[in-house]
Short mmCIF file of C-alpha atoms in Angstrom, two decimals:
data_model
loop_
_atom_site.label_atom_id
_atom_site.label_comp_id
_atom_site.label_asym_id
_atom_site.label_seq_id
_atom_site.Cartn_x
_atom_site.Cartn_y
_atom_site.Cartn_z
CA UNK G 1 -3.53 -7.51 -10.56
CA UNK G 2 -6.03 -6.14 -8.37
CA UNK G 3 -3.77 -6.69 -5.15
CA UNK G 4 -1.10 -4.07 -7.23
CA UNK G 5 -3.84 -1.99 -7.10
CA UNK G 6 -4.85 -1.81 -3.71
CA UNK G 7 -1.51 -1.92 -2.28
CA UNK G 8 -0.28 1.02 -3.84
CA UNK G 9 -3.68 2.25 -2.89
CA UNK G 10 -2.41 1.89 0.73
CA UNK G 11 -0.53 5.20 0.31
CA UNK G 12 2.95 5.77 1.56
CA UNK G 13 3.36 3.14 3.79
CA UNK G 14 2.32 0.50 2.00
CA UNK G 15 4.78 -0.62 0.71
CA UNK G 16 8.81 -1.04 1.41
CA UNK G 17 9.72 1.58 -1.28
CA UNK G 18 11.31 4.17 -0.31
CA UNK G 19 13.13 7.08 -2.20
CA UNK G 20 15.61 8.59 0.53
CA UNK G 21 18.29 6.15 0.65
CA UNK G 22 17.28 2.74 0.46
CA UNK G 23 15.13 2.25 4.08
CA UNK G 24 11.57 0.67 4.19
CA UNK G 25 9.47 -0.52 6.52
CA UNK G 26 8.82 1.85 9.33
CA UNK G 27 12.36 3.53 8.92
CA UNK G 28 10.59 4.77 5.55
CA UNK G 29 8.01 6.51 7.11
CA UNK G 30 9.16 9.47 7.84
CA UNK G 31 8.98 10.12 11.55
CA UNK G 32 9.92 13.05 13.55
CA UNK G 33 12.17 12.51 16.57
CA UNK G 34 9.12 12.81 18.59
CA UNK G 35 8.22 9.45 16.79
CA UNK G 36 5.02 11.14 15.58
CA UNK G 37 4.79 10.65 11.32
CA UNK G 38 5.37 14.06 9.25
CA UNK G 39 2.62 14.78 7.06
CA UNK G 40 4.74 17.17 5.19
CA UNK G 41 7.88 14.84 4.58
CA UNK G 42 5.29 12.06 3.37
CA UNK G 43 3.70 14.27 1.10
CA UNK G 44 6.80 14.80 -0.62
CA UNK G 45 7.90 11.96 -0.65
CA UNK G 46 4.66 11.09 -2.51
CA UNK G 47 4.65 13.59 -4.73
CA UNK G 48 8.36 12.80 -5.78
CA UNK G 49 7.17 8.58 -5.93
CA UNK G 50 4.06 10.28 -8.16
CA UNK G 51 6.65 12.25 -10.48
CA UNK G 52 8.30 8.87 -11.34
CA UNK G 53 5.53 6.94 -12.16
CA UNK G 54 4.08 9.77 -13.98
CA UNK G 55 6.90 9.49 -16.19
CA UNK G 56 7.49 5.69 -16.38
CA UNK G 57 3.86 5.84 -17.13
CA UNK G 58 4.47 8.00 -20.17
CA UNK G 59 0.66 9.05 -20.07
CA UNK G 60 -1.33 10.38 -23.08
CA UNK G 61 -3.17 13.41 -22.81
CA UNK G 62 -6.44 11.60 -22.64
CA UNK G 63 -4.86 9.80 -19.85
CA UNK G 64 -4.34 12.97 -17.68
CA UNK G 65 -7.65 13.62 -16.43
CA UNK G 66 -7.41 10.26 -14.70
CA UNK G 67 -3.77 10.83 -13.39
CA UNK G 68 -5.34 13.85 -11.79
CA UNK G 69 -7.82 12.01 -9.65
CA UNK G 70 -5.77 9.56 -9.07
CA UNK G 71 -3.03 11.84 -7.84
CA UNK G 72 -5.06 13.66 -5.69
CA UNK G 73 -6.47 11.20 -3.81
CA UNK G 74 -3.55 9.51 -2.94
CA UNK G 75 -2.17 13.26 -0.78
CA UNK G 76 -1.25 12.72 2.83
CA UNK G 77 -4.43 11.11 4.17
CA UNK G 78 -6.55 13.61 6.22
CA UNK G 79 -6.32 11.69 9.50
CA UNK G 80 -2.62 11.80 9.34
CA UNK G 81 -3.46 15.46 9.73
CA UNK G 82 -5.53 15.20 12.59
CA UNK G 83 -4.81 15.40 16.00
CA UNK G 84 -4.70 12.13 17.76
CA UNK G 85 -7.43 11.78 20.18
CA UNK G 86 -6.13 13.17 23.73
CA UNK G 87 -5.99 10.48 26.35
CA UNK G 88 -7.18 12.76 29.24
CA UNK G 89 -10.21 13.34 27.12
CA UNK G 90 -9.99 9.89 26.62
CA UNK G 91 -10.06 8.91 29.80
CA UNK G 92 -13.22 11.01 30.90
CA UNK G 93 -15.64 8.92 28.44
CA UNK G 94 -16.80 5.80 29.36
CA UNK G 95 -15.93 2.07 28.17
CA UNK G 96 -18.79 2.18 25.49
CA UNK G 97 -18.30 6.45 24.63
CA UNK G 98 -14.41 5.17 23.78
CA UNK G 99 -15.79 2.26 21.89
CA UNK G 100 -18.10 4.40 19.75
CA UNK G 101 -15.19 7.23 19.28
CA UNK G 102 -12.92 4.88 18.17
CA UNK G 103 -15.31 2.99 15.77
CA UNK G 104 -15.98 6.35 14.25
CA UNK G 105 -12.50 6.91 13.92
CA UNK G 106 -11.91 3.50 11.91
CA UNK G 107 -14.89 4.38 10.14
CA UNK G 108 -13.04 7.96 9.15
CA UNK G 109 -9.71 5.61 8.35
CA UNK G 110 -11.49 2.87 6.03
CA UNK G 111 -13.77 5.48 3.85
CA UNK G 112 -10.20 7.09 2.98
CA UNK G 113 -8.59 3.86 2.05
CA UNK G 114 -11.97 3.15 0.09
CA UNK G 115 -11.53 6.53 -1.72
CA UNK G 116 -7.96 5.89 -2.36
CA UNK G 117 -8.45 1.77 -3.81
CA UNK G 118 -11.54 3.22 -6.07
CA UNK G 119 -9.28 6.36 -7.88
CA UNK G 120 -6.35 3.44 -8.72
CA UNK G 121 -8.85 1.01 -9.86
CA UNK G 122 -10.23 3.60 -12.05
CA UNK G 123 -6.77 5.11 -12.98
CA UNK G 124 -5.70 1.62 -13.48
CA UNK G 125 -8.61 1.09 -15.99
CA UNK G 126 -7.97 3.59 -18.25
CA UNK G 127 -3.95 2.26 -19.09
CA UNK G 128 -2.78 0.47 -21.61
CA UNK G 129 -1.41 -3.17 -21.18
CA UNK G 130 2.20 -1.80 -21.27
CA UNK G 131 1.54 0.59 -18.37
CA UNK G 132 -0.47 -1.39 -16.13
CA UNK G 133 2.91 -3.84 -15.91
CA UNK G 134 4.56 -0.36 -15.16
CA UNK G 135 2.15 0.28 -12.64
CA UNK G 136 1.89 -3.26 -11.22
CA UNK G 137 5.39 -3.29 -11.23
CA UNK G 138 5.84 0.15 -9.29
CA UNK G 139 2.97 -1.15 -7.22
CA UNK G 140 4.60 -3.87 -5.85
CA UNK G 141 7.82 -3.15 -5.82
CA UNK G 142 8.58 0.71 -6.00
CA UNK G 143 10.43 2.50 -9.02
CA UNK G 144 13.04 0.60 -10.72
CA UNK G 145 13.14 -2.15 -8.12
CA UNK G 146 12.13 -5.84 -8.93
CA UNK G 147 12.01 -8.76 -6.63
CA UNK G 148 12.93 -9.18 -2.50
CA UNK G 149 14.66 -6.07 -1.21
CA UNK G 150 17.36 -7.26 1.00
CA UNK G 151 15.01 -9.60 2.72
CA UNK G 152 16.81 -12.40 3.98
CA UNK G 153 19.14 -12.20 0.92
CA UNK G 154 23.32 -12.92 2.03
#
């Protein structure tokens, strides 16, 4: 149960699920032709994967408070909307600087996947037994899906 959690604590590419005609994996992560991800196509495409489990969910209004933080913690994660570090600048630090940049970087990535597993597990806490199999379900799998997706099926 508590790997349904963290995995759809992962955000939006997580999992294989995807809502715009069937791709996953990295086709399902909305990239530009530039190859660089688009916070603004994820984000809706999060908000619209929100909107169904919302209503799979079927949430009581003592429920919504919690949907709420949840919800919001799961946006576009800020370092998506970040530039990525330039490589001349890069290039003028030295081994260790880089090091130390990019360990503070990680340490930036990890506190917002921390954020993100700690609102589902406390989402997840306040749902009935019925909707955490909706939610472990949806986790997992993505809405309305079950099993494999085409993965080495014939």
């Amino acid at each position: 149960m508590a790997v349904a959690g963290v995995s759809y604590a992962m955000g939006p590419m997580g999992g294989q699920c995807d809502m715009s005609g069937g791709m996953s994996g990295r086709q399902g992560m909305q990239q530009s032709r530039s190859g660089k991800m688009d916070p603004a196509r994820m984000q809706a495409r999060m908000a619209q994967r929100h909107a169904v489990l919302k209503t799979q969910l079927k949430l009581t209004a003592d429920q919504e408070a919690a949907w709420t933080t949840f919800d919001a913690a799961h946006k576009v994660p800020g370092m998506m909307n970040k530039q990525r570090p330039d490589r001349a600048e890069m290039a003028k630090l030295t081994t260790p600087e880089r090091i130390d940049k990019m360990k503070a970087m990680r340490a930036e990535h990890q506190a917002e996947a921390d954020k993100r597993a700690d609102s589902t597990k406390a989402f997840y806490a306040v749902l009935n037994a019925e909707q955490k199999k909706v939610f472990d379900s949806f986790a997992m799998n993505g809405p309305g899906k079950s099993g494999r997706q085409g993965q080495g099926r014939s």
